[in-house]
mmCIF file of C-alpha atoms in Angstrom:
data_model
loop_
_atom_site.group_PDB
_atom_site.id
_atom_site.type_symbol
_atom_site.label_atom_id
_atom_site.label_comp_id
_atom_site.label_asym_id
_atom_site.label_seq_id
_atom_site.Cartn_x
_atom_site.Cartn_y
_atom_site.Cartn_z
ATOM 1 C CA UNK J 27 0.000 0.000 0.000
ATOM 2 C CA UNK J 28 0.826 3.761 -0.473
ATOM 3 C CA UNK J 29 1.953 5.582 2.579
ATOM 4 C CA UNK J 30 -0.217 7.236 4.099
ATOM 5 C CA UNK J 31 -2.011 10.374 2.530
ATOM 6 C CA UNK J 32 -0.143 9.593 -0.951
ATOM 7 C CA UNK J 33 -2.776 8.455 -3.242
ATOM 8 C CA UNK J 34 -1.486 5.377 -5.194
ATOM 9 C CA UNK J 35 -0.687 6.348 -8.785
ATOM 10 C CA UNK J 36 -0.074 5.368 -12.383
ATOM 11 C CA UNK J 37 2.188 7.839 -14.188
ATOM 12 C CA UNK J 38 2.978 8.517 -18.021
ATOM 13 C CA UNK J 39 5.292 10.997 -18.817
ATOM 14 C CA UNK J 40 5.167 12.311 -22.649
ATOM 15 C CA UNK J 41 8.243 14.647 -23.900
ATOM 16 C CA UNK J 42 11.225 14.056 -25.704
ATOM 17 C CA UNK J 43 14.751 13.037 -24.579
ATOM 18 C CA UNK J 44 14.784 15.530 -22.313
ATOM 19 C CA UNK J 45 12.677 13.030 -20.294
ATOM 20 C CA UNK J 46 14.030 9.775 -21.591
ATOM 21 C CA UNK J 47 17.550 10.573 -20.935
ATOM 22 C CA UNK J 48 19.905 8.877 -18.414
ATOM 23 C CA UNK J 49 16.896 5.410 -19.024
ATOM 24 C CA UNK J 50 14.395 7.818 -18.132
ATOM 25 C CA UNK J 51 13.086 10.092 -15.559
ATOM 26 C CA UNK J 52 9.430 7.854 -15.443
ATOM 27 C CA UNK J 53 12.322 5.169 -14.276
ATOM 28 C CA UNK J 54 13.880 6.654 -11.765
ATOM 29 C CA UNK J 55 10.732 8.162 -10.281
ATOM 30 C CA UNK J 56 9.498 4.300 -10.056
ATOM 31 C CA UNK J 57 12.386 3.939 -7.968
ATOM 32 C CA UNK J 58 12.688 6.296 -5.730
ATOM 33 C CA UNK J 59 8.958 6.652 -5.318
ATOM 34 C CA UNK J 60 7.753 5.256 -1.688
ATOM 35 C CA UNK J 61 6.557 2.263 -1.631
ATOM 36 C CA UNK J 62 3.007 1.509 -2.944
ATOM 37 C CA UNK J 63 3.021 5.153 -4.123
ATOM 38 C CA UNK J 64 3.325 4.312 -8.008
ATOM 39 C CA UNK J 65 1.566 1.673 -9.363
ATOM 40 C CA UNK J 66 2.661 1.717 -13.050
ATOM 41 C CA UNK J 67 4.757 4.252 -14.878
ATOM 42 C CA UNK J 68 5.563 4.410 -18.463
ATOM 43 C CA UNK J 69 6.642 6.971 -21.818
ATOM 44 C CA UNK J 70 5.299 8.459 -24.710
ATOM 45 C CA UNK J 71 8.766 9.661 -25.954
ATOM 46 C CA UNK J 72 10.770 10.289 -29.017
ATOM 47 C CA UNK J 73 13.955 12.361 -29.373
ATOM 48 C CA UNK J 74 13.436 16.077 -30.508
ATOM 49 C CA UNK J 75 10.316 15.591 -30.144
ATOM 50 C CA UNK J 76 7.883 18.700 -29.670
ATOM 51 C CA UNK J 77 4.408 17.750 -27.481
ATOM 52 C CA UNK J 78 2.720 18.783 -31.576
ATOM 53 C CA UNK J 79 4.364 15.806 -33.161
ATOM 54 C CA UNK J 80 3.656 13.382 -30.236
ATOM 55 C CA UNK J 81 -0.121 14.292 -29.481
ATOM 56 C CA UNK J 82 -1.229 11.695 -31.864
ATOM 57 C CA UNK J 83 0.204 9.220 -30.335
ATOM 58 C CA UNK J 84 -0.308 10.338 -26.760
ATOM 59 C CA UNK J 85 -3.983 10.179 -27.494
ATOM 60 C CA UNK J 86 -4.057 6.790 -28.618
ATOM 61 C CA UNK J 87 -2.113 5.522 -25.123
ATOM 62 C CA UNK J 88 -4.514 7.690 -23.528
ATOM 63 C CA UNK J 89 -7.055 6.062 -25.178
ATOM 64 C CA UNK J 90 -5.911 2.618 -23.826
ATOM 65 C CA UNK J 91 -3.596 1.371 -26.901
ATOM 66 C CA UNK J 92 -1.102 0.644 -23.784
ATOM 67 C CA UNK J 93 0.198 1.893 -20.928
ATOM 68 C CA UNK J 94 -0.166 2.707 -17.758
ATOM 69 C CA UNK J 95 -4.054 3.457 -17.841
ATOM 70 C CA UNK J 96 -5.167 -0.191 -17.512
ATOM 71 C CA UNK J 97 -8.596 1.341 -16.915
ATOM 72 C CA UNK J 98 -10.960 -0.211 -14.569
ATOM 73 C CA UNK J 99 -7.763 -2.458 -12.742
ATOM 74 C CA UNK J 100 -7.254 0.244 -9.942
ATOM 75 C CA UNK J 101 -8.401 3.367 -8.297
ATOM 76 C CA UNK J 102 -5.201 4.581 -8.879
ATOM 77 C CA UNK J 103 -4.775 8.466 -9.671
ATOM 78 C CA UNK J 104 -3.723 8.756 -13.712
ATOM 79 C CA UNK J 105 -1.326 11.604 -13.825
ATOM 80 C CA UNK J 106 -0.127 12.516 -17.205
ATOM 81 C CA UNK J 107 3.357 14.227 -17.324
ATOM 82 C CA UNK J 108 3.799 16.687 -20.501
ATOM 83 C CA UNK J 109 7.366 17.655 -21.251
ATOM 84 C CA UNK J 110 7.984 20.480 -23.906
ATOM 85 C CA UNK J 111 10.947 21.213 -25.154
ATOM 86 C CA UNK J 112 10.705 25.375 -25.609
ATOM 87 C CA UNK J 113 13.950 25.825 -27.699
ATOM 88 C CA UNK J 114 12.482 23.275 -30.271
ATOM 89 C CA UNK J 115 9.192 24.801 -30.379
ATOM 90 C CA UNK J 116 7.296 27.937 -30.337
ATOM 91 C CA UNK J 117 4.687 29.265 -27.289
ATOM 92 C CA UNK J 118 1.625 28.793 -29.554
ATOM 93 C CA UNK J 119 2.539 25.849 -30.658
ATOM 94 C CA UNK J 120 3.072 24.245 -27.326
ATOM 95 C CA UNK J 121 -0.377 25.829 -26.188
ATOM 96 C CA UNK J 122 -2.354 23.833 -28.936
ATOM 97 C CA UNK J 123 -0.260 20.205 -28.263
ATOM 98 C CA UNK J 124 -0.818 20.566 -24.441
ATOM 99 C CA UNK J 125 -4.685 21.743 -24.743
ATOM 100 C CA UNK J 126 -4.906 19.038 -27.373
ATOM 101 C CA UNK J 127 -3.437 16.744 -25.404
ATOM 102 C CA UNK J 128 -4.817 17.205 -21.774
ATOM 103 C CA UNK J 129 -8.521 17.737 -23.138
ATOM 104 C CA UNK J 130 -8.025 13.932 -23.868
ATOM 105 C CA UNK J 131 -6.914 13.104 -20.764
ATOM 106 C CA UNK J 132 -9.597 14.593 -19.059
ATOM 107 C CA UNK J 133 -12.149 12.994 -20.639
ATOM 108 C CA UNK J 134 -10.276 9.611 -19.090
ATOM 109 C CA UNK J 135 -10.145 11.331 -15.511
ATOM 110 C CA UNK J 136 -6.229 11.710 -15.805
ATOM 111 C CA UNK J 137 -4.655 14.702 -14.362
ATOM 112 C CA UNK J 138 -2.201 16.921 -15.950
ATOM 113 C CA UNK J 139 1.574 18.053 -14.734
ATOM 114 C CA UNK J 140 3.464 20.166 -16.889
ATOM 115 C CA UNK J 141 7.343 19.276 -16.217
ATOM 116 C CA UNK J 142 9.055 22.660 -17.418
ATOM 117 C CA UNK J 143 12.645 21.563 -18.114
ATOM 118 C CA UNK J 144 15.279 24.413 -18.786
ATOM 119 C CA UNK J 145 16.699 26.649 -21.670
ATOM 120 C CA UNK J 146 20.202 25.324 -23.314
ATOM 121 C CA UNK J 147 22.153 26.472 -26.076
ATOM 122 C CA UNK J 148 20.788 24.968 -29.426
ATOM 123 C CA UNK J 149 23.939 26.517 -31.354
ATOM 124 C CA UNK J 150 21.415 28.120 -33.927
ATOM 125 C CA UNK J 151 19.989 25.112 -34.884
ATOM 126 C CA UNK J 152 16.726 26.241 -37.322
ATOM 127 C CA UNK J 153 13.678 26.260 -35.855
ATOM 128 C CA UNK J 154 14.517 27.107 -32.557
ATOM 129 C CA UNK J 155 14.351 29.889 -30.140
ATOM 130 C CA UNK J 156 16.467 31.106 -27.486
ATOM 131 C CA UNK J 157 14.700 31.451 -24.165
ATOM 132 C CA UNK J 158 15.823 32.334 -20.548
ATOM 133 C CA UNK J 159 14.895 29.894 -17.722
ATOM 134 C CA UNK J 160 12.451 32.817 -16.763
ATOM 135 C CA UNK J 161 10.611 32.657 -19.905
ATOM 136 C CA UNK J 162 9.966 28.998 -19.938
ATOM 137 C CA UNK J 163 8.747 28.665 -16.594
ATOM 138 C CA UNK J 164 6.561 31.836 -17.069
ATOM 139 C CA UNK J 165 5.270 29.951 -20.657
ATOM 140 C CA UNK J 166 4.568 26.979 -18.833
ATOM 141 C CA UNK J 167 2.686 29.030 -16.144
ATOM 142 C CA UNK J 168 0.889 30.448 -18.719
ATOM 143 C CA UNK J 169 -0.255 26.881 -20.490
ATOM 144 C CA UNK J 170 -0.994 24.982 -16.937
ATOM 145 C CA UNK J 171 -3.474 28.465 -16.493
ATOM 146 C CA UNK J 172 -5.012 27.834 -19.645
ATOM 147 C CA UNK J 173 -5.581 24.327 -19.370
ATOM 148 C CA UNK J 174 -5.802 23.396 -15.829
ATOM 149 C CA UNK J 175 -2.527 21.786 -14.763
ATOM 150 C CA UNK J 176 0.058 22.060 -12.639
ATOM 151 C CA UNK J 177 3.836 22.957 -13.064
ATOM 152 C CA UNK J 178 6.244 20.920 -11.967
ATOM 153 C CA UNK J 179 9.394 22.934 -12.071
ATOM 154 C CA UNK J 180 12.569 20.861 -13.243
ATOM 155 C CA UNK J 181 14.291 24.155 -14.443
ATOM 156 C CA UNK J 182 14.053 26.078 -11.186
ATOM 157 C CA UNK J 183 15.156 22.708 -9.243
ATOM 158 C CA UNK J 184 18.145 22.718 -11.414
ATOM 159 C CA UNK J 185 19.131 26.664 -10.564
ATOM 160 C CA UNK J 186 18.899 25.690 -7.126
ATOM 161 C CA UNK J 187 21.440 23.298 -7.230
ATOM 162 C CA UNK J 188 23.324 25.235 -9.394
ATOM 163 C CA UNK J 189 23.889 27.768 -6.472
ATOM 164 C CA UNK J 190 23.740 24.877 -3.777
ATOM 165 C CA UNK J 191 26.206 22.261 -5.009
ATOM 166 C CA UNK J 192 28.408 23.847 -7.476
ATOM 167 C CA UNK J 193 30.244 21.442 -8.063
ATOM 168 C CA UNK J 194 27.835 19.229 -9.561
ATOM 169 C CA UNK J 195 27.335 18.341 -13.258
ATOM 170 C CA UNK J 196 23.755 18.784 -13.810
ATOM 171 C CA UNK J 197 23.824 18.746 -17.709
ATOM 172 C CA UNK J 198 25.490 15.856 -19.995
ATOM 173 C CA UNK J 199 28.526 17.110 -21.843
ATOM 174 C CA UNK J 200 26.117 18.530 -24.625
ATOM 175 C CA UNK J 201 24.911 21.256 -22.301
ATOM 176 C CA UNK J 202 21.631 20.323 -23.342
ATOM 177 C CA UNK J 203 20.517 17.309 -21.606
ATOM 178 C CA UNK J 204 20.052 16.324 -17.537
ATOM 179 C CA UNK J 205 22.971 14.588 -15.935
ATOM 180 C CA UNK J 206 22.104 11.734 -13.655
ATOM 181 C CA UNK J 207 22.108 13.567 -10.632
ATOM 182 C CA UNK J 208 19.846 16.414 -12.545
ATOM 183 C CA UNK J 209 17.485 12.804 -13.985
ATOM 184 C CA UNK J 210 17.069 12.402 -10.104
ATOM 185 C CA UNK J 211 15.668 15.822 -9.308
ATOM 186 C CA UNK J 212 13.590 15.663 -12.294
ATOM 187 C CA UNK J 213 11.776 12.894 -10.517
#
């Protein structure tokens, strides 16, 4: 059983490899998770992968085509992680993918958490923008308004330990994605 007052829970996470680096954050949240707090977690993940090319297919998990919904086996919460990637994408575009996306998961009872990540250096790559950490957390502030869900903060977590552990590596040697110790906050 869960501890007590942690409603059991199973978890999908949707987002790019920003969330399936390092074998995953969904995996490392299984296992540090109390236990009896998660029942099931899983991915809807692809690498570069903005939420508007993965909505299709997060639908059709939601929709039972797999995963960790197994509707009717539980009265387990359903909390549906959206991960955007804001250098790869553009504001309006992640506004339509995450309405899109969490309308759907309404209609199954699942609740939705955005996880906004951090700004890196995309080295001018086309198609991206450059953003401040303050902008994406503000943008996802803005989406979780406008559609009802909550922000989880990954980018702030990682300033934080920025200034409290210097001397820990929080991105990969790309500057781009989390290092294991940054995988673990994320969870």
């Amino acid at each position: 059983p869960a501890p007590p007052g942690v409603a059991p829970a199973r978890i999908t996470f949707v987002g790019n490899s920003l969330t399936y680096f390092n074998g995953g954050v969904y995996k490392e949240l299984a296992r540090v998770a109390p236990a009896g707090a998660v029942v099931a977690v899983d991915d809807v993940t692809q690498g570069g992968a903005p939420l508007a090319l993965l909505a299709g297919r997060a639908v059709a998990h939601l929709a039972g085509e797999g995963g960790a919904d197994d509707a009717g086996k539980d009265d387990a919460r359903r909390v549906l992680v959206l991960q955007e990637d804001m250098p790869e994408t553009t504001p309006p575009e992640f506004r339509a993918a995450a309405a899109r996306i969490a309308a759907a998961a309404r209609e199954r009872g699942w609740e939705v958490v955005l996880m906004a990540c951090w700004p890196y250096d995309t080295g001018g790559r086309t198609g991206t923008t450059v953003y401040s950490d303050t902008m994406v957390i503000k943008e996802h502030r803005r989406v979780g308004a406008s559609i009802g869900a909550r922000v989880a903060p990954a980018g702030l977590a990682k300033l934080r330990c920025e200034a409290a552990l210097p001397g820990v590596a929080l991105l990969a040697e790309d500057g781009e994605h989390p290092s294991a110790a940054l995988t673990h906050v994320q969870a």
